[in-house]
Structures are given as structure tokens and as C-alpha cells.
Coordinates of C-alpha atoms in Angstrom, one line a residue:
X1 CA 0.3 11.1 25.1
X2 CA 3.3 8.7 24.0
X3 CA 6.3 9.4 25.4
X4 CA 10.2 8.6 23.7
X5 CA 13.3 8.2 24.6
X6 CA 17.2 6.9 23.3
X7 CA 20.1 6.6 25.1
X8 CA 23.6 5.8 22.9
X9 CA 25.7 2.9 23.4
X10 CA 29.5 3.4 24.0
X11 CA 33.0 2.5 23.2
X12 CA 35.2 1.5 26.5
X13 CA 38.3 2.9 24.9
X14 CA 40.4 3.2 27.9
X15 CA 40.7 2.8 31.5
X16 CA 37.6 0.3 31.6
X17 CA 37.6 -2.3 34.8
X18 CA 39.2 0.7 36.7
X19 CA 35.6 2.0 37.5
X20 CA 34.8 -1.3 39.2
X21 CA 34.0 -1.2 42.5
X22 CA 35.9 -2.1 44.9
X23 CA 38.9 -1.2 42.9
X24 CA 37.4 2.5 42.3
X25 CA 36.5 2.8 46.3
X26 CA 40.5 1.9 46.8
X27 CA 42.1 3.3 44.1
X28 CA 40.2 5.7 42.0
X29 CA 39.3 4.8 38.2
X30 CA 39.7 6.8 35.1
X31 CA 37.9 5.9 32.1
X32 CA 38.0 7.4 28.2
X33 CA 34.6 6.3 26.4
X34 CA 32.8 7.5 23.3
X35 CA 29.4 7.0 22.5
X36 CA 28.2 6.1 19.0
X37 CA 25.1 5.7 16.7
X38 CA 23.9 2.9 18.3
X39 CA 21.3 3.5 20.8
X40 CA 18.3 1.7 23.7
X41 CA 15.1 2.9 22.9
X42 CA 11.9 3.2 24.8
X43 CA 8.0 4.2 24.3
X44 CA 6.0 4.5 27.4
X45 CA 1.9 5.0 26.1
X46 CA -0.2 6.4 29.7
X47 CA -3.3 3.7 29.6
X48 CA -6.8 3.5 31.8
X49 CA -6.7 -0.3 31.7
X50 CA -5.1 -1.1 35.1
X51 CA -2.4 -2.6 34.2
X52 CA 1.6 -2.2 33.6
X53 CA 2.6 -4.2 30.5
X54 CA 6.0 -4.0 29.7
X55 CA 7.3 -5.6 26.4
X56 CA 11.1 -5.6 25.2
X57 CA 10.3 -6.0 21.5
X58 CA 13.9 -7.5 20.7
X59 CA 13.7 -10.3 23.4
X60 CA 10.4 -11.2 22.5
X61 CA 9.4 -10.5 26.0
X62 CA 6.2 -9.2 27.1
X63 CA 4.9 -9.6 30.9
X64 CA 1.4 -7.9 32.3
X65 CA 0.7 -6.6 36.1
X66 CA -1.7 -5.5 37.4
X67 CA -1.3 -1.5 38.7
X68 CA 1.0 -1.9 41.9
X69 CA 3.2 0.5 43.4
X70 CA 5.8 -2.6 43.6
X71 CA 6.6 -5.0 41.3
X72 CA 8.0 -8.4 41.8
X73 CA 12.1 -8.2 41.1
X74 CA 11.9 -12.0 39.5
X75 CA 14.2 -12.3 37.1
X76 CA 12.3 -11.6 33.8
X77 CA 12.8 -7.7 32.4
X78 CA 14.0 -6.8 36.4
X79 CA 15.6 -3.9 34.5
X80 CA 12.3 -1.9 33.5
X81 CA 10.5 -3.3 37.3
X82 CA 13.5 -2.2 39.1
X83 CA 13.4 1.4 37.5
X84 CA 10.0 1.5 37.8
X85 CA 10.4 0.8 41.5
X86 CA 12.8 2.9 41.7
X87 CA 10.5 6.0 40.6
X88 CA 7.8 4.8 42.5
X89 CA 10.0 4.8 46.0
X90 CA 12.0 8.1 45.0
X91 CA 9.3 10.2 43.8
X92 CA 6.9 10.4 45.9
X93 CA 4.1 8.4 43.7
X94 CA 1.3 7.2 46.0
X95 CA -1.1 6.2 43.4
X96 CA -0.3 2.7 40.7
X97 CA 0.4 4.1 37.1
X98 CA -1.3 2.4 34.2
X99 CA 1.1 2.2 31.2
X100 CA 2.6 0.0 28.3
X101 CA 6.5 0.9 28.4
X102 CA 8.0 -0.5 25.0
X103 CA 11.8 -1.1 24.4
X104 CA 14.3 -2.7 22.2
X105 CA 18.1 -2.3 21.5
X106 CA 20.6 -2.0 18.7
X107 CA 22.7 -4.4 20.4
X108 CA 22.0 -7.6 21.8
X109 CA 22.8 -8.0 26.0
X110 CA 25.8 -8.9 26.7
X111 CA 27.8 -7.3 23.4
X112 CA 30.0 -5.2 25.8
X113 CA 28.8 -1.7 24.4
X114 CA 26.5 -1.1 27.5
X115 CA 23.5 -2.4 26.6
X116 CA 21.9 -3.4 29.7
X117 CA 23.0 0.1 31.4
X118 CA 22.1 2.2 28.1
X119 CA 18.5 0.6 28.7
X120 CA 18.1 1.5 32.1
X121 CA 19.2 5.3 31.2
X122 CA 16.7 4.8 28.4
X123 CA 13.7 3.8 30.0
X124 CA 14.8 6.6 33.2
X125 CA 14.2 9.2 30.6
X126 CA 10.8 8.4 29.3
X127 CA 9.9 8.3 32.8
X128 CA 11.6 11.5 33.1
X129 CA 9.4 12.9 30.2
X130 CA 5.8 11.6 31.4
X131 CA 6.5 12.4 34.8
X132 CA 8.7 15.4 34.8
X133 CA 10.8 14.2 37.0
X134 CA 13.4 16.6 38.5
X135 CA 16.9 14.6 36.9
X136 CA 19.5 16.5 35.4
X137 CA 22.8 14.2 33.8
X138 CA 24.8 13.5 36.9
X139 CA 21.2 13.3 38.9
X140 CA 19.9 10.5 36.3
X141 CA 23.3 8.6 35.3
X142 CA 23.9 8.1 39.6
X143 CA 20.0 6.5 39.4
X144 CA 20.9 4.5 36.7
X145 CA 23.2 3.4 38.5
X146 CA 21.9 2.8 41.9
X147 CA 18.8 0.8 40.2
X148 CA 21.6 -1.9 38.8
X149 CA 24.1 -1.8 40.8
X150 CA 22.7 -1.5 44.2
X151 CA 18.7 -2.3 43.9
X152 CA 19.1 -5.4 41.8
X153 CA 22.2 -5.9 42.9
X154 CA 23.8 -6.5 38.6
X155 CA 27.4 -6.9 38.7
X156 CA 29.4 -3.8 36.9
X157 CA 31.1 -0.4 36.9
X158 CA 30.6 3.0 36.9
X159 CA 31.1 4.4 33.4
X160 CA 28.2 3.0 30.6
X161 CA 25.3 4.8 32.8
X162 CA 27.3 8.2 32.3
X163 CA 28.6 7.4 29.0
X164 CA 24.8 6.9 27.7
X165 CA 23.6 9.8 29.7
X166 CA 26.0 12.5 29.0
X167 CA 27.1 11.2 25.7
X168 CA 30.1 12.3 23.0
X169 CA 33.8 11.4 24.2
X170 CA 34.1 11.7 27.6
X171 CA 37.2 11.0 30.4
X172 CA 35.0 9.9 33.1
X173 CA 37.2 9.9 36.7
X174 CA 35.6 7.7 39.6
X175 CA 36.5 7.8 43.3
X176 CA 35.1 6.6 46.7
X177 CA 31.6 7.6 48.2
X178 CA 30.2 7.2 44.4
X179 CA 32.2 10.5 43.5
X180 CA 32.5 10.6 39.7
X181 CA 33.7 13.8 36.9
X182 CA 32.3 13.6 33.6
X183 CA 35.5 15.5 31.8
X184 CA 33.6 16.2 28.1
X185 CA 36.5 15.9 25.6
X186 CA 36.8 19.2 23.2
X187 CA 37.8 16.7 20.2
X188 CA 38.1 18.4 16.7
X189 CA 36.1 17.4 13.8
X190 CA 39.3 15.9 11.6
X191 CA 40.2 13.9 14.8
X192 CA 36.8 12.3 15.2
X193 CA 36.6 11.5 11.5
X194 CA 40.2 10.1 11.6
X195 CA 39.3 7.2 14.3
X196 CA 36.2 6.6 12.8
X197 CA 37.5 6.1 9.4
X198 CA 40.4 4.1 11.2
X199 CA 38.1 1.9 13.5
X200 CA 36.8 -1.4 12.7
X201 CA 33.7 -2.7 15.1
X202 CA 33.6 -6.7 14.8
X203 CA 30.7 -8.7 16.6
X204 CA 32.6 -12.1 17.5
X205 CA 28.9 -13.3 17.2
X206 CA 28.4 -14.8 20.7
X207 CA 27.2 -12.0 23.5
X208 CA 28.4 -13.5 27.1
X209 CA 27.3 -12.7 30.9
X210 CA 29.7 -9.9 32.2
X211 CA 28.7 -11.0 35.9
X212 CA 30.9 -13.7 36.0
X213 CA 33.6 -12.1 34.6
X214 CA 33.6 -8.7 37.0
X215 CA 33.0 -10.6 40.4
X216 CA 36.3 -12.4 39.6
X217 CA 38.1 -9.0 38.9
X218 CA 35.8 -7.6 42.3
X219 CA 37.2 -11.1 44.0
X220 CA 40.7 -10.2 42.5
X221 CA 40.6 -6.9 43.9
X222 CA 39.3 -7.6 47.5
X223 CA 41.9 -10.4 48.2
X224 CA 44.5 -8.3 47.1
X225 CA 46.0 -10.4 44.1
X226 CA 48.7 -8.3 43.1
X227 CA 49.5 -9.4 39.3
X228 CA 45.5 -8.1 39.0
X229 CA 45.7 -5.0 40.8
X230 CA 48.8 -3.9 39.6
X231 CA 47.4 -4.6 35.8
X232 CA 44.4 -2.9 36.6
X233 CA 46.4 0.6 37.9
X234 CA 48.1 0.4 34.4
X235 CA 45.0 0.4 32.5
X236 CA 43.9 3.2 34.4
X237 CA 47.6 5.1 33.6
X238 CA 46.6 4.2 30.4
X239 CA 43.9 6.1 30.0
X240 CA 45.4 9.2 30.9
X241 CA 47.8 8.6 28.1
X242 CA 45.4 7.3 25.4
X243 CA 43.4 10.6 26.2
X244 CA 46.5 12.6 25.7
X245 CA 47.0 11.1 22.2
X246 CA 43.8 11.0 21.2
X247 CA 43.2 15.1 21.7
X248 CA 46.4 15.3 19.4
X249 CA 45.2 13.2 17.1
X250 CA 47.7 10.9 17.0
X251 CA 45.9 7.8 16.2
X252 CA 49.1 5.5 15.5
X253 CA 50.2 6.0 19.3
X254 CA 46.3 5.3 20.2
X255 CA 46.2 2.7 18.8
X256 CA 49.5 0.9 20.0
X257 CA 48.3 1.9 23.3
X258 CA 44.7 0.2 22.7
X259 CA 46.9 -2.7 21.9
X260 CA 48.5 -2.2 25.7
X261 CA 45.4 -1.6 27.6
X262 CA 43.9 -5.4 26.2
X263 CA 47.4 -7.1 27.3
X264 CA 46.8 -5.8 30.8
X265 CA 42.9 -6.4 30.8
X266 CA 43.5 -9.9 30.2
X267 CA 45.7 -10.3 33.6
X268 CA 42.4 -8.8 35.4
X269 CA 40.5 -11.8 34.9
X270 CA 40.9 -15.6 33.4
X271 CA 37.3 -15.3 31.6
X272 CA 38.4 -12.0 29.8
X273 CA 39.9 -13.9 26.7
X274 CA 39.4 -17.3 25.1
X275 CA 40.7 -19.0 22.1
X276 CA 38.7 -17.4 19.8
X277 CA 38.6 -13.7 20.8
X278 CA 43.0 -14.7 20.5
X279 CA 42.2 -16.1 16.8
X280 CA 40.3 -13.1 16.0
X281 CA 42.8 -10.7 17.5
X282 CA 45.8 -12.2 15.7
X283 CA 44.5 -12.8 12.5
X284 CA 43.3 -8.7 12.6
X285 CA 47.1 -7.9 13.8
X286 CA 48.5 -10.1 10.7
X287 CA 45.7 -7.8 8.4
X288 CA 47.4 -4.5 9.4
X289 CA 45.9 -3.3 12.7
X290 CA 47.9 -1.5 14.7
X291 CA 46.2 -2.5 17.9
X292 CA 42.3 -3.6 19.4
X293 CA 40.7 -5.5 22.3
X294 CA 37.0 -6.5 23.6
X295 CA 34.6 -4.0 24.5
X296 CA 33.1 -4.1 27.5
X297 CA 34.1 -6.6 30.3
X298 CA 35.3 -9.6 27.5
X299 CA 34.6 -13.0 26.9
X300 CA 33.1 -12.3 23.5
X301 CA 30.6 -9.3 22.3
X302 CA 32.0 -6.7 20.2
X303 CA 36.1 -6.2 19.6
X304 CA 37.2 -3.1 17.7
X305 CA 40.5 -2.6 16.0
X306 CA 42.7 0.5 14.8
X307 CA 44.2 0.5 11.3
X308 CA 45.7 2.7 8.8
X309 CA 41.9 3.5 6.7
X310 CA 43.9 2.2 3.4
X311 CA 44.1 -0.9 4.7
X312 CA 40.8 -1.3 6.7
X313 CA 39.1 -3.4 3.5
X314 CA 42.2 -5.8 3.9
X315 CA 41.1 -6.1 7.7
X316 CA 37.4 -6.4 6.7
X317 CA 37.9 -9.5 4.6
X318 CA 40.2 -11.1 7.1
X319 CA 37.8 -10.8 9.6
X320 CA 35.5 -13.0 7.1
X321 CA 36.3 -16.0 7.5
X322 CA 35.2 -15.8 11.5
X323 CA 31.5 -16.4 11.9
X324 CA 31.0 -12.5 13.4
X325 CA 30.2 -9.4 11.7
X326 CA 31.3 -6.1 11.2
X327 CA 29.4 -3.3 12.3
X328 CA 29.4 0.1 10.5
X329 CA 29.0 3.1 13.3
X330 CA 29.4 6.8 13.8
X331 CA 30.7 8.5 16.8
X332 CA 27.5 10.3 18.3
X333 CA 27.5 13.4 19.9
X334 CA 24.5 13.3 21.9
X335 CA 23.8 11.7 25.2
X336 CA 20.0 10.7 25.8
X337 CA 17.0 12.2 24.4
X338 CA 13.6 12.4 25.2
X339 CA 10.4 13.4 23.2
X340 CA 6.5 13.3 23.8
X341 CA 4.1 12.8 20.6
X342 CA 0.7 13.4 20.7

């Protein structure tokens, strides 16, 4: 048997930082996130050979154990070991498996829509398929978590490994002892085709390392630096409002307020911005947008902007004469998926 699975990558829209520990442990974080047609996929095929081989086809990256019931956490593809381990340890497994576990992304690491999280959901659920193991949403996005966060200790929030795993637009509120509420959004067709056809999704064309960037906002936040903190409880206010606006489909107000949330994101943390993300940002303001930011933690990645859809082209072409690309997308509705073939 071969088993499948895809998890979708996301949109930080609103609120994002705020589900960082140790600001979410304090304070309580509030995040608004939508997923799109992007996704991580995986193929797990159940060999006899003896072996594990894992290959992550869009790294180039293959590695081959021998059957263990723990693999070495070494830095090459620690994501698929560490869930791996993971189900080993949690599930009761006492014998090796013997498989070939396949995966690639739509998104390069480090492009601020979640890959590295979306992956680990990914590869969870063809495990979850072969093995039948007993995960429902909030069951699998917390394991998710606990396998990057905790086991191999990755810097990050909260929201992409719920975001992935649950899927659609979704207000996502975090608070101490790892609480989180997945709030699913009730958004109507017309509104969801409005931001799409609004949205523009530009690839600054250099991915970046979020770990630097979130121990300095974690650092920020445990020494009590007040200019960050106090940005940080206004992203998460802003989320609450963005939401608001964005269930009335007001997508001018949205979008101003997108422009508010990456004002405040940049006091967070020095890394967040750089000259060119600024470039880029003013020269999609001076095109028509009514407001944008990074995706993700900053530093580079993916940006998105809001404009009015007659004038989107006009903000396409300015965007041209950076060495990024735009990326066309559609919102998804689905969170991940798994399938066997015979």
C-alpha cells in the first residue's frame, strides 16, 4: 500500500508574533490566518527491505537507516526523524518500521507561509493513514507542534501547525498551558473572491531563517522591552479588528489595517525588515496598494499586498523590476488530507 497526504500553506494575516511563546504564556495571542492552494506533500510506501529512507524530493535530500525505533536528530531532514520519533515514543510501536517516506513543498523553507510546520502536519498524516493513529485536528496540530517546538527544540509560534491542519480562514486564540481555539471563520463566497481578486503574493526571492528573528522577539519579550511588547499587544488588537472587517467585507479598512499590523511588526524585532523588503513595500504603495507586509516572521520570503483589483496589473508590473516573483493562489478551504492507493 502507498499512503498520501497534503497539508496547505497559510497566509499570517493578522495577529502573527502574538502566538510566540513566551509572549502567548503572558499575554494571550490572537491570530487571523487563511490557508491557500499551496500545500506540503508526502508519500510513505511500507517496504521489507529493513530500512527507513527518507527523501525530500525538492531539497535534493535523501538519507538511509537502517530499521530503528530511534533515529539520530542530526541536523539533516530532523523534521521527518523527529516525527517519526515522535510516533514511535507516543504510540506504542515496539517493533522498527520499514518504509520510504517521500516529500516535497510548494514553497521553499523559510518563505514565511509555514512551510517547515505544514510539512510536519503533512508527513503526521500519512503516518496517521498507515498507522491509524487515533489524531483528530486539535489532537494532530498540538503534535505537530510538540515535535518542533519542544522535541527539536525549532524556534516559532503556535498558529501554522493549526492553520495547515484545520484549514480555511480561521481566528486562532492562544493562551498559557498550550491552550489554543481554532474559531473557523463563516466567510461568504463574494468576500473570499473579493480578497483574492484584491491580493497580490510577491516572493522577494530570498527565503531567510525565522530562528533568529523569533528568539530576538522571545528575548524582547522575556526582558521586558516595552516599545516590543507594547507593539506586539497592538498586533494582537489588531487582529480582532482586521477579523471584524474582514467578515464585513470591507477590504479597504483591511487593508489599511494590514498596512498597521507590519508598522508594529517591525518594532518586534530589528531583523524583521531590511532595505529591500522597504524598497519593495514602497514602490507597491506608490503602485496603488492600500496596504501589505511579510508573511511569516520577516526578513524576506513572501510579502502580500491589498489593492483595488483594477489596479492590481499596475502593481504587478511595478513589482517587476525587483528580482522576485509573483505568485498566483487561491484561498483553500480544506485543512490536511490523507489518502491510501493500492
Amino acid at each position: 500500500m502507498i499512503y498520501r497526504s497534503k497539508a496547505p500553506l497559510r497566509l499570517g494575516l493578522g495577529g502573527g508574533g502574538s502566538d510566540v511563546s513566551p509572549y502567548s504564556d503572558l499575554y494571550g495571542g490572537a491570530v487571523l490566518n487563511a490557508t491557500i492552494d499551496k500545500y506540503a506533500y508526502c508519500t510513505i510506501e511500507e517496504t521489507s527491505s529493513g530500512s527507513i529512507v527518507f527523501h525530500a524530493a525538492d531539497l535534493n535530500l535523501k538519507k538511509k537507516y537502517s530499521s530503528a525505533l530511534k533515529l539520530p536528530v542530526d541536523g539533516t531532514l530532523d523534521l521527518h526523524k523527529g516525527v517519526y520519533n515522535s510516533i514511535i515514543s507516543n504510540f506504542g510501536i515496539t517493533k522498527p518500521l520499514s518504509f520510504k517516506l517521500t516529500t516535497y513543498c510548494d514553497a521553499p523553507p523559510g518563505s514565511g507561509l509555514g512551510s517547515s510546520s505544514t510539512m510536519v502536519v503533512a508527513i503526521l498524516k500519512a503516518f496517521t493513514e498507515w498507522l491509524n493513529l487515533p489524531l483528530g485536528d486539535y489532537d494532530m496540530a498540538y503534535l505537530a507542534y510538540q515535535i518542533e517546538r519542544i522535541d527539536l527544540g525549532f524556534s516559532g509560534g503556535k498558529q501554522d501547525q493549526y492553520a495547515a491542519t484545520f484549514g480555511g480562514f480561521n481566528f486562532i486564540e492562544f493562551y498559557k498551558d498550550d491552550r489554543v481555539i481554532v474559531n473557523p471563520l463563516r466567510m461568504k463566497r463574494w468576500i473570499v473572491d473579493e480578497l483574492e481578486v484584491s491580493m497580490v503574493l510577491y516572493y522577494t526571492g530570498a527565503s531567510r531563517t525565522s530562528d533568529k528573528i523569533i528568539r530576538e522577539q522571545q528575548d524582547n519579550t522575556r526582558s521586558g522591552k516595552k516599545i516590543q511588547i507594547e507593539a506586539t499587544h497592538r498586533i494582537k488588537e489588531n487582529s480582532y479588528v482586521m477579523k471584524d472587517y474582514l467578515l464585513k467585507g470591507d477590504i479597504i479598512h483591511f487593508a489599511k489595517a494590514l498596512g498597521r499590523e507590519w508598522e508594529n511588526k517591525k518594532k518586534m524585532a530589528a531583523s524583521i525588515s531590511n532595505r529591500n523588503i522597504e524598497n519593495i513595500y514602497q514602490a507597491a504603495m506608490e503602485a496603488g496598494a492600500y496596504g501589505g507586509k511579510v508573511s511569516g516572521a520577516g526578513g524576506g520570503g513572501f510579502m502580500f499586498f491589498t489593492v483595488d483589483p483594477v489596479k492590481r496589473l499596475t502593481l504587478i508590473n511595478a513589482l517587476k523590476r525587483f528580482s522576485g516573483n509573483v505568485l498566483d493562489f487561491h484561498f483553500s478551504d480544506n485543512g490536511c488530507q490523507g489518502w491510501k492507493i493500492s
